[in-house]
Structures are given as C-alpha cells and as structure tokens.
Tab-separated table of N, CA and C in Angstrom:
chain	number	residue	atom	x	y	z
A	1	GLU	N	93.210	126.177	24.037
A	1	GLU	CA	91.895	126.162	23.459
A	1	GLU	C	91.617	124.814	22.825
A	2	LYS	N	90.995	123.991	23.594
A	2	LYS	CA	90.625	122.679	23.094
A	2	LYS	C	89.199	122.758	22.563
A	3	ARG	N	89.002	122.357	21.338
A	3	ARG	CA	87.688	122.425	20.702
A	3	ARG	C	87.183	121.018	20.445
A	4	ARG	N	85.926	120.792	20.815
A	4	ARG	CA	85.368	119.453	20.663
A	4	ARG	C	84.241	119.499	19.646
A	5	ASN	N	84.251	118.609	18.682
A	5	ASN	CA	83.177	118.516	17.684
A	5	ASN	C	82.131	117.514	18.161
A	6	VAL	N	80.868	117.847	17.909
A	6	VAL	CA	79.786	116.940	18.264
A	6	VAL	C	79.703	115.865	17.187
A	7	THR	N	79.720	114.626	17.624
A	7	THR	CA	79.642	113.542	16.647
A	7	THR	C	78.194	113.287	16.270
A	8	LEU	N	78.012	112.598	15.206
A	8	LEU	CA	76.673	112.269	14.708
A	8	LEU	C	75.921	111.398	15.715
A	9	VAL	N	76.603	110.493	16.360
A	9	VAL	CA	75.977	109.611	17.353
A	9	VAL	C	75.436	110.430	18.519
A	10	GLU	N	76.213	111.365	19.009
A	10	GLU	CA	75.753	112.218	20.113
A	10	GLU	C	74.527	113.039	19.707
A	11	LEU	N	74.539	113.520	18.510
A	11	LEU	CA	73.414	114.302	18.007
A	11	LEU	C	72.144	113.451	17.908
A	12	VAL	N	72.266	112.253	17.391
A	12	VAL	CA	71.118	111.346	17.264
A	12	VAL	C	70.577	110.971	18.643
A	13	ILE	N	71.448	110.699	19.580
A	13	ILE	CA	71.016	110.347	20.936
A	13	ILE	C	70.280	111.527	21.581
A	14	THR	N	70.801	112.730	21.407
A	14	THR	CA	70.156	113.922	21.972
A	14	THR	C	68.760	114.124	21.381
A	15	ILE	N	68.642	114.014	20.079
A	15	ILE	CA	67.334	114.171	19.422
A	15	ILE	C	66.375	113.068	19.872
A	16	SER	N	66.865	111.850	20.018
A	16	SER	CA	66.017	110.742	20.471
A	16	SER	C	65.479	110.985	21.873
A	17	ILE	N	66.310	111.483	22.752
A	17	ILE	CA	65.877	111.777	24.130
A	17	ILE	C	64.813	112.877	24.124
A	18	ILE	N	65.019	113.916	23.316
A	18	ILE	CA	64.024	115.001	23.229
A	18	ILE	C	62.694	114.467	22.696
A	19	LEU	N	62.734	113.639	21.674
A	19	LEU	CA	61.505	113.054	21.119
A	19	LEU	C	60.807	112.145	22.125
A	20	LEU	N	61.556	111.383	22.876
A	20	LEU	CA	60.981	110.502	23.890
A	20	LEU	C	60.273	111.308	24.977
A	21	ILE	N	60.907	112.347	25.446
A	21	ILE	CA	60.299	113.204	26.475
A	21	ILE	C	59.035	113.874	25.928
A	22	THR	N	59.093	114.350	24.703
A	22	THR	CA	57.927	114.993	24.087
A	22	THR	C	56.776	114.012	23.941
A	23	THR	N	57.048	112.790	23.540
A	23	THR	CA	55.996	111.777	23.378
A	23	THR	C	55.360	111.415	24.706
A	24	LEU	N	56.152	111.314	25.738
A	24	LEU	CA	55.608	110.975	27.051
A	24	LEU	C	54.751	112.104	27.623
A	25	CYS	N	55.085	113.332	27.275
A	25	CYS	CA	54.334	114.480	27.787
A	25	CYS	C	53.051	114.744	27.004
A	26	PHE	N	52.937	114.198	25.809
A	26	PHE	CA	51.765	114.428	24.962
A	26	PHE	C	50.627	113.521	25.420
A	27	PRO	N	49.534	114.077	25.942
A	27	PRO	CA	48.458	113.240	26.471
A	27	PRO	C	47.725	112.454	25.377
A	28	SER	N	47.293	111.267	25.736
A	28	SER	CA	46.601	110.411	24.770
A	28	SER	C	45.243	110.984	24.390
A	29	ASP	N	44.689	111.836	25.235
A	29	ASP	CA	43.412	112.465	24.926
A	29	ASP	C	43.523	113.300	23.652
A	30	ASN	N	44.641	113.993	23.491
A	30	ASN	CA	44.853	114.785	22.283
A	30	ASN	C	44.956	113.904	21.050
A	31	VAL	N	45.534	112.726	21.202
A	31	VAL	CA	45.661	111.792	20.088
A	31	VAL	C	44.266	111.341	19.641
A	32	GLU	N	43.387	111.013	20.588
A	32	GLU	CA	42.032	110.599	20.230
A	32	GLU	C	41.254	111.745	19.599
A	33	LYS	N	41.420	112.965	20.100
A	33	LYS	CA	40.748	114.119	19.488
A	33	LYS	C	41.221	114.291	18.047
A	34	TYR	N	42.514	114.105	17.839
A	34	TYR	CA	43.060	114.202	16.483
A	34	TYR	C	42.455	113.130	15.583
A	35	GLN	N	42.340	111.900	16.099
A	35	GLN	CA	41.763	110.807	15.316
A	35	GLN	C	40.305	111.088	14.976
A	36	VAL	N	39.541	111.637	15.917
A	36	VAL	CA	38.135	111.964	15.681
A	36	VAL	C	38.032	113.056	14.615
A	37	ASN	N	38.828	114.107	14.750
A	37	ASN	CA	38.806	115.178	13.750
A	37	ASN	C	39.223	114.674	12.375
A	38	SER	N	40.209	113.805	12.345
A	38	SER	CA	40.651	113.211	11.088
A	38	SER	C	39.535	112.373	10.464
A	39	PHE	N	38.837	111.583	11.289
A	39	PHE	CA	37.719	110.762	10.815
A	39	PHE	C	36.641	111.648	10.199
A	40	ILE	N	36.286	112.731	10.888
A	40	ILE	CA	35.229	113.625	10.414
A	40	ILE	C	35.616	114.266	9.083
A	41	LYS	N	36.843	114.712	8.974
A	41	LYS	CA	37.281	115.347	7.732
A	41	LYS	C	37.344	114.345	6.582
A	42	GLN	N	37.772	113.112	6.870
A	42	GLN	CA	37.790	112.080	5.837
A	42	GLN	C	36.377	111.743	5.382
A	43	LEU	N	35.454	111.624	6.352
A	43	LEU	CA	34.066	111.314	6.029
A	43	LEU	C	33.463	112.407	5.153
A	44	CYS	N	33.657	113.659	5.515
A	44	CYS	CA	33.141	114.779	4.705
A	44	CYS	C	33.745	114.760	3.305
A	45	SER	N	35.039	114.538	3.239
A	45	SER	CA	35.713	114.497	1.943
A	45	SER	C	35.164	113.368	1.081
A	46	ASP	N	34.946	112.204	1.669
A	46	ASP	CA	34.432	111.066	0.906
A	46	ASP	C	32.965	111.267	0.503
A	47	ILE	N	32.183	111.919	1.354
A	47	ILE	CA	30.797	112.232	0.983
A	47	ILE	C	30.793	113.187	-0.209
A	48	ARG	N	31.659	114.190	-0.174
A	48	ARG	CA	31.752	115.131	-1.299
A	48	ARG	C	32.224	114.425	-2.565
A	49	TYR	N	33.146	113.477	-2.415
A	49	TYR	CA	33.620	112.681	-3.555
A	49	TYR	C	32.459	111.899	-4.159
A	50	VAL	N	31.661	111.239	-3.307
A	50	VAL	CA	30.513	110.466	-3.787
A	50	VAL	C	29.530	111.385	-4.505
A	51	ARG	N	29.310	112.563	-3.953
A	51	ARG	CA	28.397	113.526	-4.590
A	51	ARG	C	28.882	113.864	-5.993
A	52	ASN	N	30.170	114.148	-6.133
A	52	ASN	CA	30.722	114.477	-7.454
A	52	ASN	C	30.602	113.311	-8.427
A	53	ILE	N	30.903	112.109	-7.972
A	53	ILE	CA	30.813	110.922	-8.826
A	53	ILE	C	29.355	110.686	-9.245
A	54	ASN	N	28.423	110.792	-8.278
A	54	ASN	CA	26.999	110.606	-8.584
A	54	ASN	C	26.506	111.661	-9.575
A	55	MET	N	26.991	112.898	-9.459
A	55	MET	CA	26.581	113.960	-10.378
A	55	MET	C	27.104	113.737	-11.798
A	56	MET	N	28.191	112.970	-11.918
A	56	MET	CA	28.721	112.657	-13.249
A	56	MET	C	28.019	111.453	-13.869
A	57	GLY	N	27.031	110.909	-13.165
A	57	GLY	CA	26.243	109.828	-13.742
A	57	GLY	C	26.507	108.449	-13.170
A	58	ASN	N	27.551	108.286	-12.378
A	58	ASN	CA	27.839	106.982	-11.771
A	58	ASN	C	27.069	106.880	-10.453
A	59	THR	N	25.943	106.191	-10.498
A	59	THR	CA	25.117	106.064	-9.287
A	59	THR	C	25.513	104.850	-8.454
A	60	ASN	N	26.597	104.178	-8.814
A	60	ASN	CA	27.070	103.014	-8.062
A	60	ASN	C	28.126	103.379	-7.027
A	61	ALA	N	28.159	104.630	-6.613
A	61	ALA	CA	29.094	105.052	-5.574
A	61	ALA	C	28.288	105.545	-4.374
A	62	TYR	N	28.711	105.148	-3.183
A	62	TYR	CA	28.031	105.577	-1.964
A	62	TYR	C	28.948	105.413	-0.764
A	63	VAL	N	28.570	106.079	0.328
A	63	VAL	CA	29.238	105.918	1.620
A	63	VAL	C	28.262	105.183	2.515
A	64	TYR	N	28.761	104.147	3.207
A	64	TYR	CA	27.914	103.368	4.105
A	64	TYR	C	28.456	103.493	5.527
A	65	LEU	N	27.603	103.917	6.452
A	65	LEU	CA	27.983	104.073	7.858
A	65	LEU	C	27.715	102.774	8.610
A	66	ASN	N	28.671	102.351	9.429
A	66	ASN	CA	28.570	101.092	10.165
A	66	ASN	C	28.626	101.343	11.666
A	67	ASN	N	27.763	100.659	12.386
A	67	ASN	CA	27.783	100.671	13.852
A	67	ASN	C	27.618	99.223	14.301
A	68	ASN	N	28.650	98.638	14.883
A	68	ASN	CA	28.530	97.261	15.369
A	68	ASN	C	29.357	97.087	16.636
A	69	ASP	N	29.485	95.841	17.099
A	69	ASP	CA	30.217	95.564	18.340
A	69	ASP	C	31.690	95.956	18.257
A	70	GLU	N	32.257	95.940	17.058
A	70	GLU	CA	33.667	96.265	16.880
A	70	GLU	C	33.915	97.769	16.883
A	71	GLY	N	32.845	98.576	16.807
A	71	GLY	CA	32.984	100.022	16.807
A	71	GLY	C	32.277	100.650	15.626
A	72	SER	N	32.514	101.920	15.446
A	72	SER	CA	31.883	102.673	14.368
A	72	SER	C	32.885	102.918	13.246
A	73	SER	N	32.370	102.914	12.015
A	73	SER	CA	33.227	103.143	10.859
A	73	SER	C	32.372	103.576	9.681
A	74	PHE	N	33.049	103.927	8.593
A	74	PHE	CA	32.340	104.144	7.338
A	74	PHE	C	33.106	103.468	6.221
A	75	THR	N	32.364	103.076	5.180
A	75	THR	CA	32.941	102.395	4.036
A	75	THR	C	32.605	103.182	2.778
A	76	LEU	N	33.601	103.428	1.956
A	76	LEU	CA	33.396	104.049	0.656
A	76	LEU	C	33.325	102.936	-0.374
A	77	ASN	N	32.203	102.864	-1.090
A	77	ASN	CA	31.984	101.808	-2.068
A	77	ASN	C	31.750	102.441	-3.429
A	78	GLU	N	32.440	101.909	-4.423
A	78	GLU	CA	32.248	102.384	-5.790
A	78	GLU	C	32.229	101.183	-6.721
A	79	ASN	N	31.188	101.098	-7.535
A	79	ASN	CA	31.009	99.993	-8.486
A	79	ASN	C	31.062	98.632	-7.793
A	80	LYS	N	30.368	98.544	-6.660
A	80	LYS	CA	30.234	97.320	-5.868
A	80	LYS	C	31.556	96.803	-5.305
A	81	LYS	N	32.534	97.699	-5.138
A	81	LYS	CA	33.815	97.355	-4.519
A	81	LYS	C	34.068	98.323	-3.371
A	82	ASP	N	34.443	97.774	-2.224
A	82	ASP	CA	34.816	98.622	-1.094
A	82	ASP	C	36.187	99.233	-1.374
A	83	ILE	N	36.223	100.549	-1.482
A	83	ILE	CA	37.484	101.235	-1.778
A	83	ILE	C	38.274	101.453	-0.501
A	84	LYS	N	37.578	101.890	0.551
A	84	LYS	CA	38.275	102.051	1.832
A	84	LYS	C	37.275	101.995	2.972
A	85	GLN	N	37.808	101.672	4.139
A	85	GLN	CA	37.016	101.642	5.363
A	85	GLN	C	37.821	102.363	6.444
A	86	VAL	N	37.156	103.311	7.125
A	86	VAL	CA	37.821	104.112	8.150
A	86	VAL	C	37.086	103.918	9.464
A	87	HIS	N	37.834	103.628	10.537
A	87	HIS	CA	37.247	103.344	11.848
A	87	HIS	C	37.433	104.519	12.800
A	88	LEU	N	36.433	104.729	13.641
A	88	LEU	CA	36.514	105.689	14.738
A	88	LEU	C	37.215	105.028	15.917
A	89	PRO	N	37.848	105.799	16.796
A	89	PRO	CA	38.373	105.195	18.034
A	89	PRO	C	37.229	104.552	18.824
A	90	LYS	N	37.542	103.529	19.591
A	90	LYS	CA	36.526	102.758	20.345
A	90	LYS	C	35.739	103.618	21.331
A	91	THR	N	36.332	104.705	21.803
A	91	THR	CA	35.661	105.555	22.793
A	91	THR	C	34.627	106.482	22.163
A	92	CYS	N	34.496	106.450	20.858
A	92	CYS	CA	33.566	107.340	20.150
A	92	CYS	C	32.319	106.597	19.715
A	93	LYS	N	31.286	107.371	19.474
A	93	LYS	CA	30.011	106.819	19.058
A	93	LYS	C	29.516	107.622	17.862
A	94	ILE	N	28.870	106.936	16.915
A	94	ILE	CA	28.333	107.613	15.747
A	94	ILE	C	26.832	107.337	15.669
A	95	GLU	N	26.070	108.382	15.390
A	95	GLU	CA	24.626	108.258	15.212
A	95	GLU	C	24.277	108.869	13.858
A	96	TYR	N	23.307	108.284	13.167
A	96	TYR	CA	22.940	108.793	11.852
A	96	TYR	C	21.477	108.504	11.564
A	97	THR	N	20.928	109.296	10.638
A	97	THR	CA	19.531	109.110	10.256
A	97	THR	C	19.395	108.041	9.177
A	98	ARG	N	20.392	107.940	8.300
A	98	ARG	CA	20.399	106.910	7.249
A	98	ARG	C	21.808	106.342	7.121
A	99	PRO	N	21.944	105.022	6.990
A	99	PRO	CA	23.289	104.456	6.897
A	99	PRO	C	23.948	104.648	5.526
A	100	MET	N	23.155	104.754	4.451
A	100	MET	CA	23.733	104.867	3.117
A	100	MET	C	23.589	106.304	2.612
A	101	ILE	N	24.691	106.850	2.092
A	101	ILE	CA	24.682	108.219	1.590
A	101	ILE	C	24.964	108.187	0.092
A	102	LYS	N	23.953	108.612	-0.674
A	102	LYS	CA	24.037	108.700	-2.135
A	102	LYS	C	23.434	110.026	-2.565
A	103	PHE	N	23.651	110.382	-3.829
A	103	PHE	CA	23.132	111.625	-4.372
A	103	PHE	C	22.499	111.380	-5.733
A	104	LYS	N	21.569	112.269	-6.101
A	104	LYS	CA	20.981	112.248	-7.438
A	104	LYS	C	21.936	112.968	-8.393
A	105	VAL	N	21.615	112.922	-9.681
A	105	VAL	CA	22.463	113.553	-10.690
A	105	VAL	C	22.528	115.071	-10.503
A	106	ASP	N	21.484	115.666	-9.916
A	106	ASP	CA	21.496	117.117	-9.695
A	106	ASP	C	22.243	117.508	-8.410
A	107	GLY	N	22.777	116.548	-7.673
A	107	GLY	CA	23.579	116.827	-6.475
A	107	GLY	C	22.813	116.823	-5.176
A	108	THR	N	21.510	116.585	-5.220
A	108	THR	CA	20.721	116.524	-3.987
A	108	THR	C	20.823	115.126	-3.393
A	109	PRO	N	20.791	115.030	-2.072
A	109	PRO	CA	20.923	113.710	-1.435
A	109	PRO	C	19.720	112.820	-1.736
A	110	TYR	N	20.000	111.539	-1.864
A	110	TYR	CA	18.941	110.563	-2.134
A	110	TYR	C	18.975	109.494	-1.064
A	111	PRO	N	17.937	109.271	-0.335
A	111	PRO	CA	16.733	110.087	-0.200
A	111	PRO	C	16.988	111.224	0.774
A	112	SER	N	16.465	112.362	0.505
A	112	SER	CA	16.481	113.581	1.315
A	112	SER	C	17.758	113.774	2.141
A	113	GLY	N	17.767	114.726	3.085
A	113	GLY	CA	18.970	115.067	3.847
A	113	GLY	C	19.336	114.051	4.907
A	114	THR	N	20.559	114.117	5.352
A	114	THR	CA	21.076	113.202	6.366
A	114	THR	C	21.837	113.993	7.415
A	115	THR	N	21.741	113.541	8.655
A	115	THR	CA	22.522	114.110	9.749
A	115	THR	C	23.335	112.997	10.391
A	116	ILE	N	24.624	113.260	10.601
A	116	ILE	CA	25.527	112.297	11.228
A	116	ILE	C	26.115	112.966	12.459
A	117	LYS	N	26.000	112.318	13.618
A	117	LYS	CA	26.555	112.862	14.856
A	117	LYS	C	27.688	111.974	15.329
A	118	ILE	N	28.810	112.601	15.643
A	118	ILE	CA	29.954	111.896	16.218
A	118	ILE	C	30.107	112.405	17.641
A	119	ILE	N	30.066	111.488	18.597
A	119	ILE	CA	30.119	111.854	20.004
A	119	ILE	C	31.392	111.271	20.618
A	120	TYR	N	32.200	112.155	21.181
A	120	TYR	CA	33.439	111.750	21.850
A	120	TYR	C	33.487	112.451	23.193
A	121	LYS	N	33.302	111.707	24.263
A	121	LYS	CA	33.253	112.253	25.626
A	121	LYS	C	32.241	113.391	25.673
A	122	ASP	N	32.689	114.612	25.933
A	122	ASP	CA	31.756	115.741	26.006
A	122	ASP	C	31.698	116.538	24.700
A	123	ILE	N	32.389	116.074	23.673
A	123	ILE	CA	32.425	116.776	22.394
A	123	ILE	C	31.422	116.120	21.439
A	124	LYS	N	30.567	116.932	20.843
A	124	LYS	CA	29.620	116.450	19.836
A	124	LYS	C	29.850	117.231	18.557
A	125	LYS	N	30.084	116.500	17.486
A	125	LYS	CA	30.221	117.127	16.174
A	125	LYS	C	29.129	116.565	15.287
A	126	GLU	N	28.674	117.397	14.380
A	126	GLU	CA	27.556	117.010	13.537
A	126	GLU	C	27.874	117.318	12.083
A	127	ILE	N	27.615	116.352	11.217
A	127	ILE	CA	27.752	116.541	9.782
A	127	ILE	C	26.339	116.554	9.220
A	128	THR	N	26.018	117.606	8.500
A	128	THR	CA	24.694	117.731	7.913
A	128	THR	C	24.825	117.797	6.399
A	129	ILE	N	24.005	117.010	5.717
A	129	ILE	CA	23.906	117.102	4.266
A	129	ILE	C	22.595	117.834	3.993
A	130	VAL	N	22.701	119.037	3.464
A	130	VAL	CA	21.538	119.897	3.249
A	130	VAL	C	20.628	119.269	2.190
A	131	PRO	N	19.327	119.100	2.504
A	131	PRO	CA	18.413	118.415	1.581
A	131	PRO	C	18.282	119.067	0.201
A	132	ILE	N	18.262	120.384	0.122
A	132	ILE	CA	18.003	121.051	-1.153
A	132	ILE	C	19.245	121.151	-2.023
A	133	SER	N	20.383	121.492	-1.416
A	133	SER	CA	21.590	121.726	-2.218
A	133	SER	C	22.569	120.556	-2.220
A	134	GLY	N	22.533	119.718	-1.186
A	134	GLY	CA	23.499	118.627	-1.085
A	134	GLY	C	24.815	119.047	-0.464
A	135	ARG	N	24.902	120.285	0.023
A	135	ARG	CA	26.131	120.743	0.685
A	135	ARG	C	26.405	119.908	1.925
A	136	VAL	N	27.676	119.683	2.191
A	136	VAL	CA	28.096	118.914	3.362
A	136	VAL	C	28.707	119.899	4.354
A	137	LEU	N	28.105	119.996	5.545
A	137	LEU	CA	28.539	120.951	6.557
A	137	LEU	C	28.941	120.231	7.838
A	138	ILE	N	30.015	120.713	8.474
A	138	ILE	CA	30.439	120.210	9.783
A	138	ILE	C	30.009	121.236	10.812
A	139	LYS	N	29.376	120.772	11.873
A	139	LYS	CA	28.944	121.691	12.922
A	139	LYS	C	29.585	121.311	14.249
A	140	GLU	N	30.258	122.303	14.822
A	140	GLU	CA	30.773	122.176	16.177
A	140	GLU	C	30.593	123.556	16.802
A	141	GLY	N	29.421	123.785	17.305
A	141	GLY	CA	29.098	125.108	17.811
A	141	GLY	C	28.626	126.012	16.682
A	142	LYS	N	29.411	126.115	15.604
A	142	LYS	CA	29.014	126.870	14.420
A	142	LYS	C	29.367	126.047	13.198
A	143	TYR	N	28.790	126.382	12.082
A	143	TYR	CA	29.043	125.615	10.870
A	143	TYR	C	30.373	125.999	10.246
A	144	GLU	N	31.065	124.987	9.758
A	144	GLU	CA	32.303	125.174	9.009
A	144	GLU	C	32.055	124.677	7.600
A	145	VAL	N	32.881	125.074	6.684
A	145	VAL	CA	32.721	124.586	5.302
A	145	VAL	C	33.538	123.346	5.112
C-alpha cells in the first residue's frame, strides 16, 4: 500500500488549469453585460446619493452625464470637485434628457424629471427620476427599485 500525498505545487497547478479553462469558456458578451449592469447600478446609487446630499442643504452636489468621442460616462461632482468618473463600455450608448442631475431641498429633481437610456446591442435599460417624488427607478421590461 503505497500512499502518495498531493503537494502544494500540484494543487496550485491544478487550480490554475481549472481557472484558465473557465476563463476561456466565459464569453466576453457576459463581461460587457456585467459592466453595463454595474454602470447602471452605480449611476442609480450616485443619483440617490446626490438627492440625499441636496436634501440636507448642500446644493453643490450633482451628477453630470457625458457623451463624447471617447465614449459615455458620468461624473459625480461635490463642492466643485470631481469625486469619481465611471465609463460605459465602448459598445454602449447613453441618451438623456438633461446632462446635469440635481435635486431641490424637498427631494424633487431640479429642473423637473429626467430619463436616462442605456443601450447595449439589443438591450435597452432606462433610469427614470420621477418628477414629483424624485424616486430613481430602473426599467428593463418592468420597474425595479
């Protein structure tokens, strides 16, 4: 009865091969869908953050949507400083009614409501800021919170 122990090197090599095969099998289309969904969730989160900050009296916070030759993105600005900028994948397109998103102290959007559309191949997602309440909704077939 000869017993062989698996060495750490063999284990690492086996795991590396499994990870390599898994990465090669994972289509890049799924990666872009993930990036688009991540962008949308970050944008909604930052819009809600701006709404909360504006409701506390700081009207120097806003989200600015950008569309240029380099692609689409949004910038979170607070007190005249860019806090962060998030880019969409190059294959995506963003459409909006207003580039700057701000809120009044009562939480309503200023000026009025905004609709943001993110288009990726055949997928269209829509972010709506409700004019009366300031709620931020994501729509993909049906509304999500």
